[in-house]
Structures are given as C-alpha cells and as structure tokens.
Coordinates of N, CA and C in Angstrom, one line a residue:
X119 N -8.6 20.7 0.8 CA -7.5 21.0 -0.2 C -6.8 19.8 -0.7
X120 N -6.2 19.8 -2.1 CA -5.5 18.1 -2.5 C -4.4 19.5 -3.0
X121 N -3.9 20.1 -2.4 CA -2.4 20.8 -2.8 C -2.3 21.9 -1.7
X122 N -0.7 21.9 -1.5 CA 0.1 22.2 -0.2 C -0.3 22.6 0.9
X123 N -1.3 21.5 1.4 CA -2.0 20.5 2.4 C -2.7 21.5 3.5
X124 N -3.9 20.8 4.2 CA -4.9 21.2 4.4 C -4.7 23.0 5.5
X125 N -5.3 23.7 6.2 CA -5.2 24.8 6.7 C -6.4 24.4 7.9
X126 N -6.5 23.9 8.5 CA -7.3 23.9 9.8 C -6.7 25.2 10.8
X127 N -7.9 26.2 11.0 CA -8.1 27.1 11.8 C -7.1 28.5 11.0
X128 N -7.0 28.2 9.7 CA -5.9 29.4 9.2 C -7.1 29.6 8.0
X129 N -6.4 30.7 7.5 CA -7.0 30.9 6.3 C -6.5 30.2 5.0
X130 N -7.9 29.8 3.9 CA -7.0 28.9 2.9 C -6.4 29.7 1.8
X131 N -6.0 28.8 1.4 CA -4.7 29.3 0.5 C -5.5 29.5 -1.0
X132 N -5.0 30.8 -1.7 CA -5.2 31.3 -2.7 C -5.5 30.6 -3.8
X133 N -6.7 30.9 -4.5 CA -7.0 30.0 -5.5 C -5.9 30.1 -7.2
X134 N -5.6 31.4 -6.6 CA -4.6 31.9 -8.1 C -2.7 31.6 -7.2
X135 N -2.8 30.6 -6.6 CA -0.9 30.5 -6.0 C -0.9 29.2 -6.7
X136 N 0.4 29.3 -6.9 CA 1.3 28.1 -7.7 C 2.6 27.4 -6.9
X137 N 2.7 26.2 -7.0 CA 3.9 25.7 -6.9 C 4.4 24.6 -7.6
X138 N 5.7 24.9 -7.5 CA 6.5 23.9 -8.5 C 6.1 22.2 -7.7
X139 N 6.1 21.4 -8.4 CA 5.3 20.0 -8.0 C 6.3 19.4 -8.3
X140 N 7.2 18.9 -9.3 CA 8.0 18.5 -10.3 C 9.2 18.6 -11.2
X141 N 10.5 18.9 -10.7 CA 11.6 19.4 -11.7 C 12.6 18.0 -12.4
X142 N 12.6 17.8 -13.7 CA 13.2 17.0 -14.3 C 14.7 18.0 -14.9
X143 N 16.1 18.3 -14.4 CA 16.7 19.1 -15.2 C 17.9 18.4 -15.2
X144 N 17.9 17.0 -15.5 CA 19.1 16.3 -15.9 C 19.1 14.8 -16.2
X145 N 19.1 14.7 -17.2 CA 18.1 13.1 -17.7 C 19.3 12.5 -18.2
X146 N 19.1 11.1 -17.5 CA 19.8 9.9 -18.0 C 19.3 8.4 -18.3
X147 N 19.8 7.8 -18.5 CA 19.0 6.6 -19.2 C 19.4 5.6 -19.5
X148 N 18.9 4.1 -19.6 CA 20.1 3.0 -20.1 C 20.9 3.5 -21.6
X149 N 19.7 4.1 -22.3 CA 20.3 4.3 -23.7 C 20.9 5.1 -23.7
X150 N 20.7 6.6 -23.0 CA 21.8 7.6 -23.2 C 21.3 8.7 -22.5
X151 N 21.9 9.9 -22.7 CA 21.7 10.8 -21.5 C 22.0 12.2 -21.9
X152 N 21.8 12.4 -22.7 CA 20.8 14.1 -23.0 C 19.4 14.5 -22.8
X153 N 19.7 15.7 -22.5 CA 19.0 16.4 -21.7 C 17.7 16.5 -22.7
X154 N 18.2 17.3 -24.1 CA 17.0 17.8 -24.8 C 15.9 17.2 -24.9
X155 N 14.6 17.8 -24.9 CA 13.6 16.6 -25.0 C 13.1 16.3 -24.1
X156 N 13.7 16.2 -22.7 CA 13.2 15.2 -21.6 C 13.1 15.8 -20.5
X157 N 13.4 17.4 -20.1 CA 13.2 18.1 -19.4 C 12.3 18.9 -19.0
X158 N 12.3 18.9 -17.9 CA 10.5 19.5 -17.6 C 10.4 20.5 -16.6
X159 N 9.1 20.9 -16.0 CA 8.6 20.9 -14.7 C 7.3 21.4 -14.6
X160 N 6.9 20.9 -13.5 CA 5.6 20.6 -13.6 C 5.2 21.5 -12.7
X161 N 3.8 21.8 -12.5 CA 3.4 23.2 -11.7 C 2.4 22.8 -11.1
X162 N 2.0 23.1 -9.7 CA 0.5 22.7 -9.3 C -0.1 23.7 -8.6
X163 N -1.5 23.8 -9.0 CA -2.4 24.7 -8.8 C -3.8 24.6 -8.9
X164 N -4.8 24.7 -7.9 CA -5.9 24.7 -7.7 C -6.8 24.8 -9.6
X165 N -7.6 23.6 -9.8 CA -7.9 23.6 -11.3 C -8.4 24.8 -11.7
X166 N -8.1 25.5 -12.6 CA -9.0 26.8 -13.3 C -8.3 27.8 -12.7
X167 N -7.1 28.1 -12.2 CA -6.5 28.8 -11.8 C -5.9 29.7 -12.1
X168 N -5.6 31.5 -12.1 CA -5.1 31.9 -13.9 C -3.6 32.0 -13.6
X169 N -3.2 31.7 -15.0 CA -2.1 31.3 -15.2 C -1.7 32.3 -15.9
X170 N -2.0 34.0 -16.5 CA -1.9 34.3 -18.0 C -0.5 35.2 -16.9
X171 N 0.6 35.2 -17.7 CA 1.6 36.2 -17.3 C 2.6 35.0 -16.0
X172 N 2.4 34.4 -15.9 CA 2.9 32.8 -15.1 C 4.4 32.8 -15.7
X173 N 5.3 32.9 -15.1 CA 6.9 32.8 -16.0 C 7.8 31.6 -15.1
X174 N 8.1 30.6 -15.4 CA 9.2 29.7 -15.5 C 10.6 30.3 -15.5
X175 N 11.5 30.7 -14.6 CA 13.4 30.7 -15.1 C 14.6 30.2 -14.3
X176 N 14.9 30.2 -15.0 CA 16.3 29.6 -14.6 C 17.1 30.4 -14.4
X177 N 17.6 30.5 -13.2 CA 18.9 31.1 -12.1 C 20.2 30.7 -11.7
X178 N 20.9 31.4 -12.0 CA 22.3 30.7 -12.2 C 22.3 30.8 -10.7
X179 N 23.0 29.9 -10.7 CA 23.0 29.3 -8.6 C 24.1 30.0 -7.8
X180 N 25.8 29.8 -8.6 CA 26.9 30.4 -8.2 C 28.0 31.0 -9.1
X181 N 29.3 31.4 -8.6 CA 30.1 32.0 -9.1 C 29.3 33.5 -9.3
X182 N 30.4 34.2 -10.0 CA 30.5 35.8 -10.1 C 28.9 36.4 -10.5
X183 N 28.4 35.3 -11.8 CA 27.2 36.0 -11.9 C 25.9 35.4 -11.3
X184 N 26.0 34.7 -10.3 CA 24.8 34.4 -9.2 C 23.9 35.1 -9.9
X185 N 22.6 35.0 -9.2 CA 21.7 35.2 -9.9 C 21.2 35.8 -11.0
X186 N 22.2 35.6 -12.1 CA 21.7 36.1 -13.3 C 20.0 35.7 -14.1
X187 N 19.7 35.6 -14.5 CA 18.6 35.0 -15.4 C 19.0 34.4 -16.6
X188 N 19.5 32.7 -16.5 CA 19.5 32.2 -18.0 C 18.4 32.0 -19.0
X189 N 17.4 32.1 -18.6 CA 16.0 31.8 -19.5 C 15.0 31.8 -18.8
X190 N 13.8 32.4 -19.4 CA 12.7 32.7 -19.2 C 11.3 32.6 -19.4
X191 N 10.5 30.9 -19.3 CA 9.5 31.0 -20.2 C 7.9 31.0 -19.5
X192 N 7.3 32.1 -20.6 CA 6.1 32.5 -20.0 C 5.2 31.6 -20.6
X193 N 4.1 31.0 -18.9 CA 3.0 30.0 -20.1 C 2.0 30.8 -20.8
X194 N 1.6 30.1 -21.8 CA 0.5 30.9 -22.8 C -0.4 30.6 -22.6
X195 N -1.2 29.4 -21.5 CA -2.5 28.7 -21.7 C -3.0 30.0 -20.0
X196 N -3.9 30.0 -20.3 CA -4.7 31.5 -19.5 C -5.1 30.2 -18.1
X197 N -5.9 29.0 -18.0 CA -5.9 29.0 -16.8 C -5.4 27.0 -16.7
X198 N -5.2 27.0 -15.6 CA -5.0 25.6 -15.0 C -6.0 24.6 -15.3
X199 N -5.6 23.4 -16.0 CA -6.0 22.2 -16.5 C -6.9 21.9 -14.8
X200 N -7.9 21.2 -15.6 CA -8.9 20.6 -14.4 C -8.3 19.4 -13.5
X201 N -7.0 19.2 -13.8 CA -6.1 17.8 -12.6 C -5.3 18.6 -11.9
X202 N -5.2 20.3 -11.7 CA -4.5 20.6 -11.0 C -2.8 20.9 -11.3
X203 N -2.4 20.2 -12.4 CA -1.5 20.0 -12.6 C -0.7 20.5 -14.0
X204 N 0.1 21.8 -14.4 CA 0.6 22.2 -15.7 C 2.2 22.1 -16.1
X205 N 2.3 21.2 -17.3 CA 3.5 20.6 -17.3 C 4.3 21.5 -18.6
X206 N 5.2 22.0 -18.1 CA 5.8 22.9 -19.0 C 7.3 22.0 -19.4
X207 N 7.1 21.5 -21.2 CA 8.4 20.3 -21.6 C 9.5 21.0 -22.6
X208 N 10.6 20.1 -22.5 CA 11.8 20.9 -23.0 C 11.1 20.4 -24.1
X209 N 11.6 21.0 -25.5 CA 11.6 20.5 -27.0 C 12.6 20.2 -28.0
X210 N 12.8 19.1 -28.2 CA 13.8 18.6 -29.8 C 14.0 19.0 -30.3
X211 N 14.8 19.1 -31.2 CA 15.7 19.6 -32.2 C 14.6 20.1 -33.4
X212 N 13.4 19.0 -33.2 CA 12.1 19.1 -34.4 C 11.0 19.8 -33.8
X213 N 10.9 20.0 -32.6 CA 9.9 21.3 -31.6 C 9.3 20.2 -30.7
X214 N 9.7 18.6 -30.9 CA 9.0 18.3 -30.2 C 9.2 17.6 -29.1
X215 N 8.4 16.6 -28.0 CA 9.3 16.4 -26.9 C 8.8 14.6 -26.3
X216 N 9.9 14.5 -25.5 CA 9.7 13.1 -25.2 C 9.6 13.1 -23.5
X217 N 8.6 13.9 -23.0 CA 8.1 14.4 -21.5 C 6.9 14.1 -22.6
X218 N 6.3 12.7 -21.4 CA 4.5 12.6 -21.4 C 3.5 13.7 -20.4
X219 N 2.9 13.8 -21.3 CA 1.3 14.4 -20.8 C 1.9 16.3 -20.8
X220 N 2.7 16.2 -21.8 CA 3.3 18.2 -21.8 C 1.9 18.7 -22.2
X221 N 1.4 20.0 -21.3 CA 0.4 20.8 -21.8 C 1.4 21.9 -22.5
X222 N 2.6 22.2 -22.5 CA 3.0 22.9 -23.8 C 4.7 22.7 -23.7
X223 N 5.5 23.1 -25.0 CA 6.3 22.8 -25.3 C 7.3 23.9 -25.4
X224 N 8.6 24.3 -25.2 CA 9.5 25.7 -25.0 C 10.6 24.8 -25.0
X225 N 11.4 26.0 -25.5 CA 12.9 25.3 -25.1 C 13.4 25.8 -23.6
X226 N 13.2 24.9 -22.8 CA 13.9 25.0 -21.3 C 15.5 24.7 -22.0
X227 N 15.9 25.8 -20.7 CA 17.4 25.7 -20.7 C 17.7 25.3 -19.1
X228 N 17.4 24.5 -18.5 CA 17.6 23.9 -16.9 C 19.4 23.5 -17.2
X229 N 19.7 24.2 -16.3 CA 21.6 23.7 -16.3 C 21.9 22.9 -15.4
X230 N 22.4 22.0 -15.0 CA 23.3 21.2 -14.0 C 23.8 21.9 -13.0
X231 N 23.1 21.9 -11.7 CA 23.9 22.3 -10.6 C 25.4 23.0 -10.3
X232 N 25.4 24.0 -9.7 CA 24.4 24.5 -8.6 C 23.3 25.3 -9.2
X233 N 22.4 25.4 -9.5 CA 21.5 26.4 -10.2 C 19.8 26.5 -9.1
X234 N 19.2 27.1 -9.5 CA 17.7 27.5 -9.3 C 16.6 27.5 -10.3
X235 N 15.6 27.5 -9.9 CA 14.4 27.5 -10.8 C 13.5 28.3 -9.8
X236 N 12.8 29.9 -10.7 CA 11.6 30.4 -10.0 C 10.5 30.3 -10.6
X237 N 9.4 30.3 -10.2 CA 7.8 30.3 -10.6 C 7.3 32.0 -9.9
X238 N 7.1 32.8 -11.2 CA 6.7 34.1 -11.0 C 5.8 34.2 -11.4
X239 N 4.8 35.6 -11.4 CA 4.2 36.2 -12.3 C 4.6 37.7 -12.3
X240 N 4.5 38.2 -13.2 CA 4.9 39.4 -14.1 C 4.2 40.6 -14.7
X241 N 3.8 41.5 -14.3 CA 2.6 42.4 -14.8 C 3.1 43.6 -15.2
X242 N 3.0 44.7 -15.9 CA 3.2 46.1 -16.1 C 2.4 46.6 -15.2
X243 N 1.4 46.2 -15.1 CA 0.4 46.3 -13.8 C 0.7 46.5 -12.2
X244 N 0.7 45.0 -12.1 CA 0.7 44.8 -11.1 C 2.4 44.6 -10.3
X245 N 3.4 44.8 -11.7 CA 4.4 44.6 -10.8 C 4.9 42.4 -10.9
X246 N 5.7 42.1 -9.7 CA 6.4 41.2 -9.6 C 5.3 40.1 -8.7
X247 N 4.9 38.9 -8.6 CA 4.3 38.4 -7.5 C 5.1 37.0 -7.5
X248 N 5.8 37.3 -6.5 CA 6.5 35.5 -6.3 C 5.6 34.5 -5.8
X249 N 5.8 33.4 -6.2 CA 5.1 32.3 -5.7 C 6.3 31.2 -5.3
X250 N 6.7 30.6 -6.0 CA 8.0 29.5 -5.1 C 9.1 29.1 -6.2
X251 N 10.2 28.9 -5.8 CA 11.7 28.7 -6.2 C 11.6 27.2 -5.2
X252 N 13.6 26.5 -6.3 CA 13.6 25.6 -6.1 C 15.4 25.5 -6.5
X253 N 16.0 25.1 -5.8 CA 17.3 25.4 -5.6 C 18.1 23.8 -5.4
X254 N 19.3 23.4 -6.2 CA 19.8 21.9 -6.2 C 21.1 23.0 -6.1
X255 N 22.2 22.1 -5.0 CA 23.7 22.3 -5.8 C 23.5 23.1 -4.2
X256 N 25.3 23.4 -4.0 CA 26.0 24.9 -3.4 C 25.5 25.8 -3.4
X257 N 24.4 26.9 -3.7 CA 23.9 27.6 -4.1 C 24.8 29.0 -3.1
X258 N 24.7 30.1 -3.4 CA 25.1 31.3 -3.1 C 24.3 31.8 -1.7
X259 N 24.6 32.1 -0.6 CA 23.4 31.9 0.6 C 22.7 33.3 0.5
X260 N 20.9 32.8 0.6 CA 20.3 34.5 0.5 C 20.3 34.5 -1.0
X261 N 20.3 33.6 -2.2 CA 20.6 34.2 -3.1 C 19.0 34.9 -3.6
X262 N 19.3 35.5 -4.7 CA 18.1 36.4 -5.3 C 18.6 36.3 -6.7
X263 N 17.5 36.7 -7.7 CA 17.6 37.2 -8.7 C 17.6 38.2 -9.0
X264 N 18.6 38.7 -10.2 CA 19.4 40.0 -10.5 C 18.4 40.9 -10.9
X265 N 16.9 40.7 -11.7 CA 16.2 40.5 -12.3 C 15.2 41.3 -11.8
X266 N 14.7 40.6 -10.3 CA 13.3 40.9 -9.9 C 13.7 41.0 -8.4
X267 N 14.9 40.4 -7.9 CA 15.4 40.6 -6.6 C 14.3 39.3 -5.4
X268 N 13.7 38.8 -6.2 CA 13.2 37.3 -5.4 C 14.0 36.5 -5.3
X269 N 13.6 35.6 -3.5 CA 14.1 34.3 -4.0 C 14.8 33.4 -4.6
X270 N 16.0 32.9 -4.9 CA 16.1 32.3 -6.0 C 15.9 30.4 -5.3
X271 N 15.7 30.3 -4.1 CA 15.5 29.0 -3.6 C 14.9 29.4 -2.2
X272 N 14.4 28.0 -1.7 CA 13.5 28.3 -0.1 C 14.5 27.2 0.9
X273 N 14.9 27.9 2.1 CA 15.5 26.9 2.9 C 16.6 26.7 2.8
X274 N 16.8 25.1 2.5 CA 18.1 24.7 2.1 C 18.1 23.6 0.7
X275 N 18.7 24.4 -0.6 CA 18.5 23.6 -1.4 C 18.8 22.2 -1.6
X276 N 18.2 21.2 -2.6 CA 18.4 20.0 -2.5 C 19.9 19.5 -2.8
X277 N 20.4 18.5 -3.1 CA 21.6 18.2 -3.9 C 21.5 17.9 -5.1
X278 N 22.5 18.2 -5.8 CA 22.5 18.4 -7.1 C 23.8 17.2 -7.6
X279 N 22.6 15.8 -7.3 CA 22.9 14.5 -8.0 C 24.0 14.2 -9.2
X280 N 24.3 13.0 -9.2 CA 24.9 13.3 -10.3 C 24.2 11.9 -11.4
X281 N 24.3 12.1 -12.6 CA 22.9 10.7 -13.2 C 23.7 9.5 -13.3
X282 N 22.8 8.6 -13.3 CA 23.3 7.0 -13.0 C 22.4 6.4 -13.8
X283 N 22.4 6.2 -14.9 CA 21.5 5.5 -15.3 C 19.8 6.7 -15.4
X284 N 19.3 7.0 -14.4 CA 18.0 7.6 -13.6 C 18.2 9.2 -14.4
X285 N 17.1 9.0 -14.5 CA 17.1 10.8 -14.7 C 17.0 11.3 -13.2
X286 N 17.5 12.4 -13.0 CA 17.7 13.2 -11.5 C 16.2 14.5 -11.8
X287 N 14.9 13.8 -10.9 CA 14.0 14.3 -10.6 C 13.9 14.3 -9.2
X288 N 13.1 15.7 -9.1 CA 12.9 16.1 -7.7 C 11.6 16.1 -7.3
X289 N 10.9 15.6 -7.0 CA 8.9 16.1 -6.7 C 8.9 16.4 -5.2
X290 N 7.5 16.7 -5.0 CA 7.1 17.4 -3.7 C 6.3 15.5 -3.2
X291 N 5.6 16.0 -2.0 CA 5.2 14.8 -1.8 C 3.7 14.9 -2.5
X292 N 2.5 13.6 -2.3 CA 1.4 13.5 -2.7 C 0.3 14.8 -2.6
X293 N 0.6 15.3 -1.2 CA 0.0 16.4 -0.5 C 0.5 17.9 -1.7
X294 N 1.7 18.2 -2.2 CA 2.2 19.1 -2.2 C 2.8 19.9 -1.9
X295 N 3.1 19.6 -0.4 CA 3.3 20.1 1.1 C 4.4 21.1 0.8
X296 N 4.0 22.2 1.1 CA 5.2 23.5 0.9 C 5.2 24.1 2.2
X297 N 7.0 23.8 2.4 CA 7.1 24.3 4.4 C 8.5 25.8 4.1
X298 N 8.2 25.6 2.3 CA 9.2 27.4 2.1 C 10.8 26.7 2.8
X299 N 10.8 25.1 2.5 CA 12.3 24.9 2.4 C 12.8 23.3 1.5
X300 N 13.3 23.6 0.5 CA 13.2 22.9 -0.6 C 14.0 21.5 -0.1
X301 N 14.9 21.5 0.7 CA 15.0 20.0 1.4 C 14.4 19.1 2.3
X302 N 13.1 20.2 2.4 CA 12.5 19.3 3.2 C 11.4 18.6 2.7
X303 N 10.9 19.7 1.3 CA 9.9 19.4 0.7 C 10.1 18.8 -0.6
X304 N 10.9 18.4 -1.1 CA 11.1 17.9 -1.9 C 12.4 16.6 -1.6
X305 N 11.8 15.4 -2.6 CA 12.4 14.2 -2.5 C 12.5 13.7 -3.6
X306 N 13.7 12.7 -3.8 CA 14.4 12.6 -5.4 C 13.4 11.4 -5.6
X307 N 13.2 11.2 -7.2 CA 12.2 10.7 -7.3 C 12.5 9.8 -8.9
X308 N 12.8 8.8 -8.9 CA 13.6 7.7 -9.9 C 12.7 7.6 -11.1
X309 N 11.4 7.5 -11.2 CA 10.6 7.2 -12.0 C 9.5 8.7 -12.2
X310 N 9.9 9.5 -12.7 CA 9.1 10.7 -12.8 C 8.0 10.6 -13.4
X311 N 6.5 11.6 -12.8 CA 5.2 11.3 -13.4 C 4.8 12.6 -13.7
X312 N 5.1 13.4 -14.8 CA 5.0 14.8 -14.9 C 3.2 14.5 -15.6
X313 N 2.7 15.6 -15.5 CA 1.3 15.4 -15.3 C 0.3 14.0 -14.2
X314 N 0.4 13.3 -13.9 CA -0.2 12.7 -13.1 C 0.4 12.7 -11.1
X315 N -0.3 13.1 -10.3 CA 0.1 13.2 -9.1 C 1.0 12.4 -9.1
X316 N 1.8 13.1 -7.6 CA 3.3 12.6 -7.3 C 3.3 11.7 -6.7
X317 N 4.0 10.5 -6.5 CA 4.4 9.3 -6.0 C 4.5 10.0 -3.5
X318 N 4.0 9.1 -3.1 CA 4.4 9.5 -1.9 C 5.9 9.2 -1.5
X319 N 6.1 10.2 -1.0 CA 7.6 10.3 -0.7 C 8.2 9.5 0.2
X320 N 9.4 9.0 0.2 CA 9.6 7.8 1.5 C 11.0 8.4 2.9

C-alpha cells in the first residue's frame, strides 16, 4: 500500500476509501494574506478510485450553532487521478485559482478556527458513508454535524495557528497514516505541495 500505511496480517483497506492528505484554510504570505484563491484540500485515494457523489464541507467547529454545515462541495470527476492524489482549489474573483496542480476548481468557504472539514459520500441510494474529518481550533467535544450526524473531527483536533508570514497547512505524513486522531496524524506544514506527495513529517 503507498496510503494510510501497510495492513500486515489485517485485511486491506478499501479501494473506494478516502482521506484528507492536505488542508490549506488560511493563507499568508510576504505579499499579503487572503485567503481567496489559495485554499485547498487535497484528498488521497488509491488511483482509479470512484469518486462520483464524494462531498467536501465545512463545519462550524463552536458556539451556539456547532455543527452547522457552512458549505458543501461535491467533486464532479467520477474517479481518482493515477498519483493517488485529488486536489479540490478555492477560486478568484475570475473562477480562477492560484493552488498548483487543482484537478478542479469551487468556491471553498474554509473559515479560521475553531472549525472542521468532512470528506463524505452521499447517495439517495445508499444513504451517508463517512470516510474522515479534520478538526483545528477548540472544537465542541463529540462534535457532529447537524446535517448527517458524522464526525465532525477524529481524536484531538489540531491547533488553529495563527499566519505569520506562512500559509497555515496541515498534511498527513508521507505514508498517509490515519490512526482516526487528527493530532496525531497530522503536522503543520510551511511549504505546502497540494497534488504532489507529502513532505515527511518531523
């Protein structure tokens, strides 16, 4: 396996599971420091993987309306790029975006901590299928969304940075390694590589 690391003597992991690899939701910079444009997150999943009904959102983290659902976006491309890797980028004022290697473009609404981000899928069908959340900030304990009643983070979420110059990215490590607790598996990450594997973590 080259994502969320090998399974000796267990069963392997699903060719159709996803997880978040990559969150960019607060960009700064020597020049300046808006968000639009530069925000991301990246998704990793075994290549050729199906993706159709796959939804991205954003979860309010705390206060009164805790897990509300701020936004929602479903990818449109049916299966996973052959690197494993699907990079969902905010867009500019003109639709377009300044996140390299975007396999597609939406207006993300990622808000500044405390907040969450889930990776669903969605069916009339089949109903709700969670796959993994990602939680920065104070977050609400236990929280869920209002929505679908998953998840809204694993563990104990990260901290929700404040920018210094650096855009405030979070990646997983090289492996992927998902241990279902977001401080452990994820590490801030100064130079973000949305579409190409993640930097090893230190």
């Amino acid at each position: 396996p080259i994502w969320r690391g090998p399974t000796p003597g267990q069963d392997n992991h699903d060719c159709n599971w996803f997880v978040i690899s990559e969150v960019l939701y607060d960009y700064d910079s020597v020049s300046g420091g808006g968000d639009t444009g530069h925000e991301f997150i990246e998704i990793a999943g075994a290549a050729g993987a199906y993706l159709e009904n796959v939804q991205v959102s954003s979860i309010q983290g705390s206060s009164s309306s805790a897990g509300s659902v701020i936004d929602s976006d479903i990818i449109s491309t049916l299966r996973m790029p052959g690197n494993g890797l699907y990079v969902l980028a905010d867009q500019t004022s003109s639709g377009q975006t300044e996140v390299a290697n975007a396999d597609e473009i939406v207006d993300l609404q990622f808000q500044n901590g405390p907040d969450a981000i889930q990776l669903l899928r969605v069916t009339a069908s089949s109903g709700t299928t969670y796959f993994d959340s990602f939680g920065y900030g104070s977050l609400t304990p236990n929280l869920t969304d209002l929505s679908h009643m998953q998840p809204a983070y694993e563990g104990t979420p990260v901290p929700d940075l404040s920018t210094r110059i650096r855009p405030i990215t979070w990646a997983r490590d090289s492996n992927q390694t998902d241990t279902q607790n977001n401080a452990a598996d994820f590490s801030f990450d100064p130079s973000p590589t949305p579409g190409q594997p993640n930097l090893p973590s230190e």
